Amino acid sequence: MIKCEKLSLGYDGKAIVDNLNFEVSDGDYLCVIGENGVGKSTLIKTLLKLIKPISGEVIYNENLLPTEIGYLSQQQQLLKDFPASVFEIVLSGCQSKVGIRPFYKKEEKQTAKEKIEKLGLLDLMTRSFSELSGGQQQRVLLARALMAGQRLMILDEPVTGLDPEASQNMYDIINELNKSNMTIIMISHDIKVALEYATKVLYIGEHIFFGTTPEYKKSRGMA
Amino acid sequence: MKDIHIYLSYPFVRYAIVVGILIALCSSLLGVILVLKRFSFIGDGLSHVAFGAVAVSTVFNLTDNMVLVLPVTIIAAILLLKGGSNGKIKGDASITMMSVGAMAFGYLVMNVFSSGSNLAGDVCTTLFGSTSILTLTKEKVILCVILSIFVISAFVLFYNKIFAVTFDENFANATGIDTQKYNLLIAIIIAIIVVLAMNLVGSLLISALVVFPALASMCVFKSFLSVTVSSAIFSVVCTALGLFISILGGSPVGATIVCIDIFAFFIFYLIGKTGH
């Protein structure tokens, strides 16, 4: 689905990651792990085409459309008093698909409702986003990400700032999605959880590692 | 009641009411976005830029100062919104710089080159809009109507996109929406609103027209749509009320409208407090 060859990443021509090689196939669950500041988020931004790689290239399978990619970022406090209902936010996820058309179609509203139900948010549909708990907010944003894309989900530390219960709930949902054949690329600093669910591991650090989860465990002497 | 009837028979009063209500509607639409993006003062900043442009066009004796004022204000709006997101000088500081700069420059130009005898009066009118809304020419009214229709239809047509882009610009970007394009559109709309609103309340009170309806509605309503609709109604009702009071009582238009906005804001604030 996505293949990266000899990728160097960074800002303003200064590389922070060199010679990154990895491949993601349909149905994979890839966990990207590593210390803070090694360039995990930079990698995600490159995959989302928000920044250009310094050298090397990201090759997308030609049948992977941009409208099949969903994205969930770290929990952010940015516009926390924005007056917006759960439904409005989830619905806005498919904005990239509507093009120039000014209003949403009935089917799109229906899909938004289905996603809200799927993530157990039906009771909260008309509630204001700012009144929800951190875990609920992340689930709303995940529902929005599902509106944006169904095939590949890119998650950047989705459980940061959540309590253990909400985190576990989030991991369960992501695991569910993967089981229903959605490809997952997730950044995490929680190696234990990553190894529990992921099928492949990309470790970014002094020695870059890419391989299946059992291979990673073996290389660390954990198996 | 009879008085109102008599006043309404004058065309300039009818013009003032039409233009006033349109401007009130336009200025309330983007309020929520400006408040949340910490750009409450952009109205102030831009209106001072517009004040500078008005001063320059007065000196050059341009019969229609919109030719100069509108483009200058639009450019300033684009620069401010662009600079606010990634510039070295952050939003509030760049707005302050631009607004005091344009203000000083405008006043200086007016003072040095103006041939008019009533300089203080001219400046006061531009700053407070005192009676200018009651002296609108037919051409200006038509221009106002056209610009208002542009603003309102752009807002309605791009409502969902403006929501997506302002709620979470990162996400919008990541899913392939050209956020730059919509930020540009927002900047242009803001500039037009400011230029329009100068007629109504003058350049010192514009922020009130932008901020009060949004803040009041956010006290009571929780979804973007309900806040937007409520802001529009709030703004139109307060402005209409203010216009009538100032026409009947002879009080300054801009200041009267803003006072009513403040009063209505407190009512909404109290409703919001007791509602929770």
Short mmCIF file of C-alpha atoms in Angstrom, two decimals:
data_model
loop_
_atom_site.label_atom_id
_atom_site.label_comp_id
_atom_site.label_asym_id
_atom_site.label_seq_id
_atom_site.Cartn_x
_atom_site.Cartn_y
_atom_site.Cartn_z
CA MET A 1 0.00 0.00 0.00
CA ILE A 2 2.78 2.39 0.99
CA LYS A 3 6.47 1.85 0.43
CA CYS A 4 9.23 4.16 1.64
CA GLU A 5 12.68 3.97 0.15
CA LYS A 6 15.81 5.61 1.51
CA LEU A 7 13.70 8.29 3.07
CA SER A 8 15.35 11.27 4.80
CA LEU A 9 13.04 13.50 6.78
CA GLY A 10 13.34 16.86 8.46
CA TYR A 11 12.65 20.55 8.23
CA ASP A 12 14.44 23.29 6.30
CA GLY A 13 16.81 20.84 4.65
CA LYS A 14 18.10 19.53 7.99
CA ALA A 15 17.52 15.81 8.24
CA ILE A 16 16.47 14.28 11.54
CA VAL A 17 15.89 10.78 10.19
CA ASP A 18 18.10 9.16 7.57
CA ASN A 19 17.72 6.16 5.34
CA LEU A 20 14.29 4.98 6.37
CA ASN A 21 13.02 1.91 4.54
CA PHE A 22 9.71 0.25 5.23
CA GLU A 23 6.59 -1.07 3.62
CA VAL A 24 2.95 -1.23 4.67
CA SER A 25 0.59 -3.71 3.07
CA ASP A 26 -3.19 -3.97 3.16
CA GLY A 27 -4.47 -4.99 6.57
CA ASP A 28 -1.20 -4.29 8.38
CA TYR A 29 -1.05 -2.74 11.83
CA LEU A 30 2.20 -0.81 11.92
CA CYS A 31 3.40 0.75 15.14
CA VAL A 32 6.00 3.49 14.93
CA ILE A 33 7.97 3.72 18.16
CA GLY A 34 10.95 5.70 19.39
CA GLU A 35 12.00 8.43 21.81
CA ASN A 36 10.54 11.92 21.67
CA GLY A 37 12.00 14.10 18.96
CA VAL A 38 13.34 11.34 16.71
CA GLY A 39 11.00 12.34 13.90
CA LYS A 40 7.93 10.14 14.33
CA SER A 41 5.49 12.99 13.79
CA THR A 42 7.61 14.24 10.92
CA LEU A 43 7.21 10.84 9.31
CA ILE A 44 3.43 11.05 9.68
CA LYS A 45 3.36 14.52 8.18
CA THR A 46 5.40 13.27 5.27
CA LEU A 47 3.05 10.33 4.75
CA LEU A 48 0.13 12.78 4.73
CA LYS A 49 2.02 14.89 2.16
CA LEU A 50 2.05 17.91 4.45
CA ILE A 51 5.84 18.17 4.13
CA LYS A 52 8.19 16.93 1.45
CA PRO A 53 10.93 14.40 2.21
CA ILE A 54 14.49 15.74 1.95
CA SER A 55 15.49 12.78 -0.14
CA GLY A 56 14.16 9.38 -1.04
CA GLU A 57 10.53 8.78 -1.79
CA VAL A 58 7.19 7.59 -0.53
CA ILE A 59 5.51 5.36 -3.08
CA TYR A 60 1.76 5.03 -2.74
CA ASN A 61 -0.04 2.15 -4.28
CA GLU A 62 -1.84 3.75 -7.17
CA ASN A 63 -5.23 2.45 -6.11
CA LEU A 64 -4.95 4.16 -2.71
CA LEU A 65 -6.90 7.38 -3.06
CA PRO A 66 -6.31 10.40 -0.80
CA THR A 67 -9.97 10.16 0.23
CA GLU A 68 -9.34 6.71 1.69
CA ILE A 69 -6.96 7.98 4.35
CA GLY A 70 -8.15 9.00 7.80
CA TYR A 71 -6.05 10.88 10.33
CA LEU A 72 -6.21 11.30 14.08
CA SER A 73 -3.73 13.55 15.83
CA GLN A 74 -2.68 13.87 19.45
CA GLN A 75 -5.29 15.33 21.70
CA GLN A 76 -5.03 19.06 21.37
CA GLN A 77 -6.45 21.83 23.47
CA LEU A 78 -6.45 24.30 20.61
CA LEU A 79 -10.00 25.44 20.02
CA LYS A 80 -11.53 23.92 23.10
CA ASP A 81 -14.33 26.45 23.48
CA PHE A 82 -15.37 26.16 19.84
CA PRO A 83 -19.16 25.81 19.79
CA ALA A 84 -19.63 22.64 17.76
CA SER A 85 -21.84 19.61 18.27
CA VAL A 86 -20.52 16.07 17.98
CA PHE A 87 -22.57 15.55 14.84
CA GLU A 88 -21.23 18.69 13.16
CA ILE A 89 -17.66 17.65 13.85
CA VAL A 90 -18.02 14.07 12.65
CA LEU A 91 -19.84 15.23 9.53
CA SER A 92 -17.04 17.69 8.72
CA GLY A 93 -14.73 14.68 8.30
CA CYS A 94 -15.99 14.02 4.79
CA GLN A 95 -15.40 17.60 3.68
CA SER A 96 -12.42 16.58 1.57
CA LYS A 97 -14.74 14.35 -0.47
CA VAL A 98 -17.47 16.87 -1.22
CA GLY A 99 -15.29 19.08 -3.40
CA ILE A 100 -16.96 22.30 -4.44
CA ARG A 101 -20.47 21.18 -3.45
CA PRO A 102 -21.61 23.54 -0.67
CA PHE A 103 -23.83 21.23 1.37
CA TYR A 104 -23.75 17.65 2.63
CA LYS A 105 -25.84 14.94 1.05
CA LYS A 106 -28.34 12.85 2.96
CA GLU A 107 -26.15 9.76 2.58
CA GLU A 108 -23.22 11.60 4.10
CA LYS A 109 -25.30 12.61 7.10
CA GLN A 110 -26.47 9.00 7.39
CA THR A 111 -22.87 7.72 7.29
CA ALA A 112 -21.91 10.23 9.97
CA LYS A 113 -24.68 8.85 12.18
CA GLU A 114 -23.47 5.31 11.58
CA LYS A 115 -19.91 6.22 12.59
CA ILE A 116 -21.20 7.94 15.70
CA GLU A 117 -23.18 4.84 16.60
CA LYS A 118 -20.23 2.57 15.86
CA LEU A 119 -18.10 4.43 18.38
CA GLY A 120 -20.86 4.43 20.99
CA LEU A 121 -21.48 8.16 20.87
CA LEU A 122 -25.13 8.15 19.91
CA ASP A 123 -26.25 9.66 23.23
CA LEU A 124 -23.81 12.49 22.82
CA MET A 125 -24.65 13.37 19.22
CA THR A 126 -26.13 16.79 19.90
CA ARG A 127 -23.84 17.61 22.80
CA SER A 128 -21.17 20.26 22.57
CA PHE A 129 -17.67 18.93 21.91
CA SER A 130 -16.18 21.10 24.64
CA GLU A 131 -18.38 19.50 27.31
CA LEU A 132 -17.08 15.97 26.66
CA SER A 133 -14.34 14.13 28.51
CA GLY A 134 -10.93 13.63 26.90
CA GLY A 135 -11.71 10.04 25.96
CA GLN A 136 -15.06 10.96 24.43
CA GLN A 137 -13.44 13.78 22.47
CA GLN A 138 -10.84 11.41 21.00
CA ARG A 139 -13.60 9.01 20.00
CA VAL A 140 -15.43 11.86 18.26
CA LEU A 141 -12.28 12.76 16.38
CA LEU A 142 -11.77 9.10 15.47
CA ALA A 143 -15.32 9.00 14.11
CA ARG A 144 -14.45 12.07 12.05
CA ALA A 145 -11.29 10.37 10.80
CA LEU A 146 -13.41 7.39 9.75
CA MET A 147 -15.57 9.76 7.71
CA ALA A 148 -12.45 10.97 5.95
CA GLY A 149 -11.04 7.57 5.06
CA GLN A 150 -11.93 3.92 5.33
CA ARG A 151 -8.84 2.07 4.12
CA LEU A 152 -5.88 3.54 5.92
CA MET A 153 -5.94 5.18 9.34
CA ILE A 154 -2.97 7.21 10.47
CA LEU A 155 -2.87 7.90 14.20
CA ASP A 156 -0.39 10.13 15.97
CA GLU A 157 -0.23 9.14 19.66
CA PRO A 158 -4.01 8.85 19.95
CA VAL A 159 -4.07 8.13 23.69
CA THR A 160 -1.81 10.91 24.96
CA GLY A 161 -3.52 12.65 27.86
CA LEU A 162 -6.19 9.99 28.34
CA ASP A 163 -6.72 8.03 31.55
CA PRO A 164 -5.88 4.28 31.49
CA GLU A 165 -9.47 3.19 30.97
CA ALA A 166 -10.08 5.57 28.07
CA SER A 167 -6.71 4.58 26.57
CA GLN A 168 -7.59 0.89 26.68
CA ASN A 169 -10.97 1.67 25.15
CA MET A 170 -9.23 3.56 22.34
CA TYR A 171 -6.79 0.70 21.69
CA ASP A 172 -9.68 -1.77 21.58
CA ILE A 173 -11.51 0.32 19.00
CA ILE A 174 -8.39 0.67 16.86
CA ASN A 175 -7.82 -3.07 17.09
CA GLU A 176 -11.41 -3.66 16.01
CA LEU A 177 -10.89 -1.43 12.99
CA ASN A 178 -7.79 -3.37 12.03
CA LYS A 179 -9.70 -6.65 12.38
CA SER A 180 -12.29 -5.32 9.93
CA ASN A 181 -9.47 -4.98 7.42
CA MET A 182 -8.46 -1.36 7.88
CA THR A 183 -4.76 -0.68 7.63
CA ILE A 184 -3.37 1.11 10.67
CA ILE A 185 -0.25 3.22 11.07
CA MET A 186 0.07 4.37 14.66
CA ILE A 187 2.70 6.34 16.49
CA SER A 188 3.04 5.32 20.09
CA HIS A 189 5.48 5.68 22.91
CA ASP A 190 3.81 2.87 24.77
CA ILE A 191 5.94 -0.03 23.50
CA LYS A 192 4.13 -2.67 25.53
CA VAL A 193 0.75 -1.89 24.03
CA ALA A 194 2.26 -1.49 20.60
CA LEU A 195 3.69 -4.99 20.74
CA GLU A 196 0.41 -6.42 21.93
CA TYR A 197 -1.60 -5.29 18.91
CA ALA A 198 0.75 -4.39 16.06
CA THR A 199 1.73 -6.81 13.33
CA LYS A 200 4.72 -4.74 12.27
CA VAL A 201 7.06 -2.43 14.13
CA LEU A 202 9.11 0.52 12.93
CA TYR A 203 11.60 1.67 15.55
CA ILE A 204 13.16 5.06 14.86
CA GLY A 205 16.28 5.84 16.83
CA GLU A 206 20.02 5.37 16.52
CA HIS A 207 19.48 1.96 14.95
CA ILE A 208 16.40 1.91 12.81
CA PHE A 209 14.48 -1.33 12.92
CA PHE A 210 11.68 -2.46 10.68
CA GLY A 211 10.06 -5.88 10.74
CA THR A 212 7.24 -7.95 12.13
CA THR A 213 6.43 -7.80 15.80
CA PRO A 214 7.97 -11.26 16.59
CA GLU A 215 11.14 -10.21 14.78
CA TYR A 216 11.29 -7.03 16.84
CA LYS A 217 10.87 -8.96 20.08
CA LYS A 218 13.61 -11.34 19.03
CA SER A 219 15.99 -8.50 18.19
CA ARG A 220 15.41 -7.09 21.67
CA GLY A 221 15.83 -10.47 23.29
CA MET A 222 12.22 -10.48 24.42
CA ALA A 223 11.05 -13.65 22.72
CA MET B 1 -45.29 55.31 16.34
CA LYS B 2 -46.44 58.26 14.26
CA ASP B 3 -42.95 59.70 14.41
CA ILE B 4 -41.46 56.52 12.98
CA HIS B 5 -43.94 56.69 10.14
CA ILE B 6 -42.90 60.22 9.29
CA TYR B 7 -39.21 59.38 9.46
CA LEU B 8 -39.67 56.33 7.25
CA SER B 9 -41.02 58.54 4.49
CA TYR B 10 -37.56 60.04 4.09
CA PRO B 11 -35.42 58.02 1.68
CA PHE B 12 -32.21 58.58 3.68
CA VAL B 13 -33.81 56.97 6.72
CA ARG B 14 -34.89 53.96 4.68
CA TYR B 15 -31.38 53.72 3.20
CA ALA B 16 -29.89 53.82 6.65
CA ILE B 17 -32.15 51.02 7.87
CA VAL B 18 -31.52 48.76 4.88
CA VAL B 19 -27.76 49.26 4.98
CA GLY B 20 -27.63 49.03 8.75
CA ILE B 21 -29.44 45.71 8.86
CA LEU B 22 -27.36 44.22 6.05
CA ILE B 23 -24.14 45.29 7.72
CA ALA B 24 -25.32 43.91 11.05
CA LEU B 25 -26.05 40.58 9.42
CA CYS B 26 -22.69 40.41 7.63
CA SER B 27 -20.61 41.43 10.59
CA SER B 28 -22.15 38.84 12.88
CA LEU B 29 -21.41 35.90 10.59
CA LEU B 30 -17.68 35.64 11.04
CA GLY B 31 -17.70 36.73 14.67
CA VAL B 32 -17.43 33.23 16.10
CA ILE B 33 -14.43 32.41 13.97
CA LEU B 34 -12.63 35.64 14.77
CA VAL B 35 -13.25 35.30 18.50
CA LEU B 36 -12.03 31.71 18.58
CA LYS B 37 -9.00 32.34 16.43
CA ARG B 38 -8.00 35.12 18.82
CA PHE B 39 -8.59 37.70 16.12
CA SER B 40 -11.21 39.77 17.95
CA PHE B 41 -9.16 42.85 17.31
CA ILE B 42 -8.75 42.33 13.60
CA GLY B 43 -11.87 44.43 13.08
CA ASP B 44 -10.23 47.27 14.96
CA GLY B 45 -6.92 46.87 13.20
CA LEU B 46 -8.42 46.71 9.74
CA SER B 47 -10.73 49.61 10.33
CA HIS B 48 -7.77 51.78 11.25
CA VAL B 49 -6.09 50.71 8.05
CA ALA B 50 -9.30 51.66 6.26
CA PHE B 51 -9.25 54.98 8.14
CA GLY B 52 -5.76 55.64 6.76
CA ALA B 53 -6.97 54.81 3.27
CA VAL B 54 -10.00 57.10 3.67
CA ALA B 55 -7.69 59.92 4.74
CA VAL B 56 -5.44 59.45 1.73
CA SER B 57 -8.36 59.34 -0.67
CA THR B 58 -9.84 62.48 0.90
CA VAL B 59 -6.58 64.29 0.28
CA PHE B 60 -6.50 63.16 -3.32
CA ASN B 61 -10.13 64.25 -3.63
CA LEU B 62 -11.25 60.86 -4.89
CA THR B 63 -14.99 61.10 -5.32
CA ASP B 64 -15.44 57.42 -4.57
CA ASN B 65 -13.05 56.44 -1.82
CA MET B 66 -14.07 52.75 -2.01
CA VAL B 67 -11.73 52.38 -5.00
CA LEU B 68 -8.79 52.82 -2.67
CA VAL B 69 -10.20 51.73 0.69
CA LEU B 70 -11.46 48.28 -0.25
CA PRO B 71 -8.31 46.93 -1.95
CA VAL B 72 -6.01 48.35 0.74
CA THR B 73 -8.12 46.78 3.50
CA ILE B 74 -8.28 43.42 1.73
CA ILE B 75 -4.49 43.35 1.35
CA ALA B 76 -4.07 44.25 5.02
CA ALA B 77 -6.48 41.47 6.04
CA ILE B 78 -4.59 38.89 4.00
CA LEU B 79 -1.27 40.00 5.48
CA LEU B 80 -2.63 39.89 9.03
CA LEU B 81 -4.19 36.44 8.76
CA LYS B 82 -1.14 35.01 7.02
CA GLY B 83 1.28 36.57 9.48
CA GLY B 84 -0.79 35.43 12.44
CA SER B 85 -0.30 31.77 11.65
CA ASN B 86 3.40 31.52 10.93
CA GLY B 87 5.06 34.91 11.05
CA LYS B 88 7.72 36.03 13.48
CA ILE B 89 5.39 38.71 14.80
CA LYS B 90 2.29 37.10 16.31
CA GLY B 91 -1.34 37.96 15.63
CA ASP B 92 -2.08 40.58 18.27
CA ALA B 93 1.25 42.37 17.87
CA SER B 94 1.02 42.59 14.10
CA ILE B 95 -2.56 43.86 14.29
CA THR B 96 -1.49 46.55 16.74
CA MET B 97 1.44 47.58 14.58
CA MET B 98 -0.62 47.84 11.46
CA SER B 99 -3.55 49.61 13.09
CA VAL B 100 -1.65 52.33 14.96
CA GLY B 101 0.63 52.80 11.98
CA ALA B 102 -2.24 53.35 9.57
CA MET B 103 -4.05 55.54 12.10
CA ALA B 104 -1.06 57.83 12.62
CA PHE B 105 -0.32 57.98 8.93
CA GLY B 106 -3.93 58.75 8.06
CA TYR B 107 -4.26 61.51 10.63
CA LEU B 108 -0.94 63.02 9.61
CA VAL B 109 -1.88 63.05 5.94
CA MET B 110 -5.28 64.59 6.72
CA ASN B 111 -3.71 67.22 8.92
CA VAL B 112 -0.95 68.27 6.56
CA PHE B 113 -2.72 68.14 3.21
CA SER B 114 -6.39 68.51 3.94
CA SER B 115 -8.06 71.55 2.43
CA GLY B 116 -11.31 71.05 4.35
CA SER B 117 -12.13 73.56 7.06
CA ASN B 118 -13.68 71.07 9.46
CA LEU B 119 -10.77 68.71 10.09
CA ALA B 120 -11.84 67.67 13.58
CA GLY B 121 -15.34 66.95 12.29
CA ASP B 122 -14.02 64.82 9.41
CA VAL B 123 -11.84 62.74 11.70
CA CYS B 124 -14.60 62.33 14.24
CA THR B 125 -17.02 61.15 11.58
CA THR B 126 -14.58 58.53 10.32
CA LEU B 127 -13.84 57.31 13.81
CA PHE B 128 -17.36 57.18 15.19
CA GLY B 129 -19.43 57.03 12.04
CA SER B 130 -21.57 59.63 13.84
CA THR B 131 -24.15 60.54 11.27
CA SER B 132 -22.60 59.26 8.06
CA ILE B 133 -25.09 56.42 7.76
CA LEU B 134 -27.82 59.01 7.49
CA THR B 135 -26.06 60.78 4.64
CA LEU B 136 -25.57 57.80 2.33
CA THR B 137 -25.93 58.42 -1.37
CA LYS B 138 -27.93 56.04 -3.52
CA GLU B 139 -24.76 54.74 -5.22
CA LYS B 140 -23.22 53.92 -1.89
CA VAL B 141 -26.35 52.11 -0.80
CA ILE B 142 -26.28 49.99 -3.95
CA LEU B 143 -22.59 49.19 -3.43
CA CYS B 144 -23.34 48.23 0.16
CA VAL B 145 -26.15 45.94 -0.92
CA ILE B 146 -23.98 44.24 -3.55
CA LEU B 147 -21.10 43.70 -1.15
CA SER B 148 -23.45 42.40 1.55
CA ILE B 149 -24.99 39.93 -0.85
CA PHE B 150 -21.50 38.77 -1.79
CA VAL B 151 -20.53 38.29 1.85
CA ILE B 152 -23.72 36.50 2.84
CA SER B 153 -23.77 34.16 -0.15
CA ALA B 154 -20.06 33.36 0.17
CA PHE B 155 -20.62 32.54 3.83
CA VAL B 156 -23.62 30.33 3.15
CA LEU B 157 -22.02 28.51 0.22
CA PHE B 158 -18.75 27.91 2.05
CA TYR B 159 -20.28 27.48 5.50
CA ASN B 160 -19.32 23.82 5.86
CA LYS B 161 -15.84 24.40 4.52
CA ILE B 162 -15.25 27.40 6.75
CA PHE B 163 -16.33 25.27 9.69
CA ALA B 164 -14.02 22.39 8.78
CA VAL B 165 -11.05 24.66 8.19
CA THR B 166 -11.44 26.76 11.34
CA PHE B 167 -12.34 23.93 13.69
CA ASP B 168 -9.23 21.92 12.88
CA GLU B 169 -6.90 23.29 10.25
CA ASN B 170 -4.39 20.45 10.72
CA PHE B 171 -6.97 17.79 10.04
CA ALA B 172 -8.36 19.66 7.06
CA ASN B 173 -4.87 19.96 5.64
CA ALA B 174 -4.10 16.31 6.30
CA THR B 175 -7.18 15.13 4.47
CA GLY B 176 -6.34 17.18 1.43
CA ILE B 177 -8.37 20.38 1.80
CA ASP B 178 -6.66 23.48 0.47
CA THR B 179 -6.89 25.47 3.70
CA GLN B 180 -4.89 28.41 2.32
CA LYS B 181 -7.62 29.07 -0.21
CA TYR B 182 -10.31 29.24 2.46
CA ASN B 183 -8.21 31.37 4.79
CA LEU B 184 -7.83 33.79 1.91
CA LEU B 185 -11.58 33.81 1.38
CA ILE B 186 -12.13 34.47 5.09
CA ALA B 187 -9.64 37.38 4.95
CA ILE B 188 -11.42 38.94 1.99
CA ILE B 189 -14.83 38.59 3.65
CA ILE B 190 -13.52 40.19 6.85
CA ALA B 191 -12.05 43.11 4.93
CA ILE B 192 -15.33 43.76 3.12
CA ILE B 193 -17.27 43.58 6.38
CA VAL B 194 -14.95 46.10 8.01
CA VAL B 195 -15.19 48.56 5.16
CA LEU B 196 -18.98 48.23 5.17
CA ALA B 197 -19.27 48.53 8.92
CA MET B 198 -17.26 51.75 8.96
CA ASN B 199 -20.32 53.44 7.51
CA LEU B 200 -22.47 52.25 10.33
CA VAL B 201 -20.50 52.55 13.54
CA GLY B 202 -17.23 54.14 12.46
CA SER B 203 -13.82 52.61 12.78
CA LEU B 204 -13.52 52.70 16.57
CA LEU B 205 -16.58 50.59 17.29
CA ILE B 206 -16.39 47.95 14.58
CA SER B 207 -15.07 45.22 16.86
CA ALA B 208 -18.24 45.54 18.92
CA LEU B 209 -20.35 44.65 15.91
CA VAL B 210 -18.19 41.60 15.21
CA VAL B 211 -17.65 40.33 18.73
CA PHE B 212 -20.79 40.94 20.80
CA PRO B 213 -23.27 38.82 18.80
CA ALA B 214 -20.85 35.88 18.74
CA LEU B 215 -19.91 36.10 22.41
CA ALA B 216 -23.51 36.46 23.52
CA SER B 217 -24.66 33.49 21.43
CA MET B 218 -21.79 31.32 22.66
CA CYS B 219 -23.07 31.85 26.22
CA VAL B 220 -26.34 30.18 25.36
CA PHE B 221 -25.92 27.90 22.34
CA LYS B 222 -23.55 24.98 21.85
CA SER B 223 -23.51 23.99 18.20
CA PHE B 224 -21.90 25.98 15.41
CA LEU B 225 -25.13 26.30 13.44
CA SER B 226 -27.22 27.49 16.38
CA VAL B 227 -24.53 29.98 17.43
CA THR B 228 -24.30 31.35 13.89
CA VAL B 229 -28.05 31.74 13.49
CA SER B 230 -28.39 33.27 16.94
CA SER B 231 -25.56 35.74 16.23
CA ALA B 232 -27.24 36.88 13.05
CA ILE B 233 -30.60 37.44 14.76
CA PHE B 234 -28.96 39.09 17.79
CA SER B 235 -27.04 41.49 15.57
CA VAL B 236 -29.94 42.43 13.32
CA VAL B 237 -32.35 43.01 16.21
CA CYS B 238 -29.89 45.11 18.21
CA THR B 239 -28.91 47.19 15.20
CA ALA B 240 -32.50 47.83 14.14
CA LEU B 241 -33.37 48.82 17.70
CA GLY B 242 -30.33 51.06 17.94
CA LEU B 243 -31.10 52.73 14.62
CA PHE B 244 -34.67 53.54 15.63
CA ILE B 245 -33.65 54.89 19.00
CA SER B 246 -30.97 57.10 17.51
CA ILE B 247 -33.24 58.37 14.75
CA LEU B 248 -36.02 59.18 17.21
CA GLY B 249 -33.80 60.41 20.00
CA GLY B 250 -31.07 62.01 17.95
CA SER B 251 -28.30 60.04 19.65
CA PRO B 252 -25.15 59.01 17.74
CA VAL B 253 -25.93 55.90 15.68
CA GLY B 254 -22.80 53.82 16.27
CA ALA B 255 -22.58 54.40 20.00
CA THR B 256 -26.29 53.68 20.48
CA ILE B 257 -26.09 50.37 18.62
CA VAL B 258 -23.05 49.27 20.59
CA CYS B 259 -24.71 50.15 23.90
CA ILE B 260 -27.71 48.01 22.98
CA ASP B 261 -25.33 45.20 21.98
CA ILE B 262 -23.73 45.38 25.41
CA PHE B 263 -27.11 45.37 27.16
CA ALA B 264 -28.31 42.36 25.13
CA PHE B 265 -25.01 40.59 25.77
CA PHE B 266 -25.65 40.72 29.51
CA ILE B 267 -29.12 39.26 29.04
CA PHE B 268 -27.63 36.34 27.08
CA TYR B 269 -24.87 35.99 29.64
CA LEU B 270 -27.40 35.69 32.46
CA ILE B 271 -29.51 33.18 30.48
CA GLY B 272 -26.35 31.12 29.92
CA LYS B 273 -25.45 31.24 33.63
CA THR B 274 -28.86 30.17 34.85
CA GLY B 275 -29.20 27.53 32.14
CA HIS B 276 -26.36 25.43 33.56
#
